[in-house]
C-alpha cells in the first residue's frame, strides 16, 4: 500500500494487480459449481475484513452459490447495486496449459482477467479503499456476485431483478470496450431450437419415399439467415446443427440452434414471432420451434444518459475521457436496464480478448478506473 504526504493510503496499481491475480488464480467455469463456490469463498474472505455484511444463497440446477455483500454503512434506502459475475468461460486447467498468467509490459494475460475478474475486483477495491480512508458513501452499496452469467444467469436472474428494483442505480463490472468505453446500450438476445421431422427411407432402394429432414432444414436456415437486418440491428445466426444417422438413410430428423439479437423490446417481440412462426416448405415435413427471449435489449434512456454523463465528468476530473458505446453482447445489465433502472455497464478493466486464450487487461487502466469507481460510489446520491 502506498500513501500520500498526509499518510493517507493511495490507489495503488500493484496492489490492485495482486488482488486481481489472486481472483484469476481461482479458476471458475460456469458449469463447475464447486469451483465457482471457491471463488465465492475467496470474495467472502476479502469482504470480511472491511466489515461487509454477507449473504450467500445456495446454488441450484448445477450452478454455484450467489453472494451478496453490503457495505458496512448500509441502510434500507434504495442505493447502488454493483453487479458482477464470478464465472468464466475457461475450463479448469486453462491456467496450467493454454493461458497461464503472464505479464508483458502493460498487458497482463489470464483466463477471466478481462471478463470479468479484473472489473469485479476494481469495484471491490474501491469499497475497500473507502473503508480504509474512513469514508462512507451517500447511498447504500450492495454487491451481487452471480455464478452463471456466461450461460444465461437462469438461476440468478430473479435476484438480479429483485435487487435491481430495490436500488436506484446499477453499475456493472463487465469489461470496458474499444479502448476503455463504457456500455450504455446493449442488444437483447433470444435462443431457439428448430426441429425438422421428415421421413426415413433407404437412400438407395426407396429414395422416393424419404422426406429429407436435413434438406428441409437447409431451406429453413436460408429463411432464418434472411431475417438478419444490420440496419435495424437485428442478427440471426444458426450456430449448431445436427441431423441424420448414416449416409445411406434419408434422414428423418434434424435439429438446429439459433441465436437472435435485437435492439429493443418491439424488435425482440417481432423476431420471436417470426422465428416461432417458421413453417415447413417441403411436402410431408414438420417444423417445430421452441425458445424465446433470454435477455431483453436496452437502449440509452434519459436515466442511463444522466448516469453516463455523471461518470464522464468524474473521469474528466481524473484525467481521462470516458466515452460510451453499444454492444451486441448481452450481460446481466440487460435485466436491470430493461426494468428502467439507470444502469451503466462496461465499468471494468480495459483490455481485449474476452472468451479467448489471449484474454488480457491493461495494467495502465487499473488506477484511473479504480479511481472512477471510488468517485462513483462517493458521489451518486
Ligand atoms: Zn462477462
mmCIF file of N, CA and C and ligand atoms in Angstrom, residues 85 115-116 149-150 174-175 355, ligand 1:
data_model
loop_
_atom_site.group_PDB
_atom_site.id
_atom_site.type_symbol
_atom_site.label_atom_id
_atom_site.label_comp_id
_atom_site.label_asym_id
_atom_site.label_seq_id
_atom_site.Cartn_x
_atom_site.Cartn_y
_atom_site.Cartn_z
ATOM 1 N N UNK A 85 -20.128 -11.027 -12.172
ATOM 2 C CA UNK A 85 -20.242 -12.485 -12.221
ATOM 3 C C UNK A 85 -18.906 -13.125 -11.847
ATOM 4 N N UNK A 115 -12.743 -10.486 -18.493
ATOM 5 C CA UNK A 115 -14.181 -10.788 -18.368
ATOM 6 C C UNK A 115 -14.379 -11.843 -17.296
ATOM 7 N N UNK A 116 -14.650 -11.391 -16.020
ATOM 8 C CA UNK A 116 -14.570 -10.019 -15.592
ATOM 9 C C UNK A 116 -13.935 -9.889 -14.224
ATOM 10 N N UNK A 149 -23.364 -16.166 -15.186
ATOM 11 C CA UNK A 149 -23.718 -15.150 -16.199
ATOM 12 C C UNK A 149 -23.382 -15.629 -17.599
ATOM 13 N N UNK A 150 -22.260 -16.335 -17.719
ATOM 14 C CA UNK A 150 -21.791 -16.730 -19.051
ATOM 15 C C UNK A 150 -22.714 -17.748 -19.720
ATOM 16 N N UNK A 174 -18.620 -5.446 -16.041
ATOM 17 C CA UNK A 174 -18.167 -6.065 -17.300
ATOM 18 C C UNK A 174 -17.027 -5.229 -17.888
ATOM 19 N N UNK A 175 -16.196 -5.872 -18.720
ATOM 20 C CA UNK A 175 -15.025 -5.166 -19.242
ATOM 21 C C UNK A 175 -15.360 -3.946 -20.094
ATOM 22 N N UNK A 355 -13.180 -14.248 -23.643
ATOM 23 C CA UNK A 355 -13.547 -15.605 -24.087
ATOM 24 C C UNK A 355 -12.506 -16.234 -25.024
HETATM 25 ZN ZN1 LIG B 1 -18.672 -11.043 -18.513
#
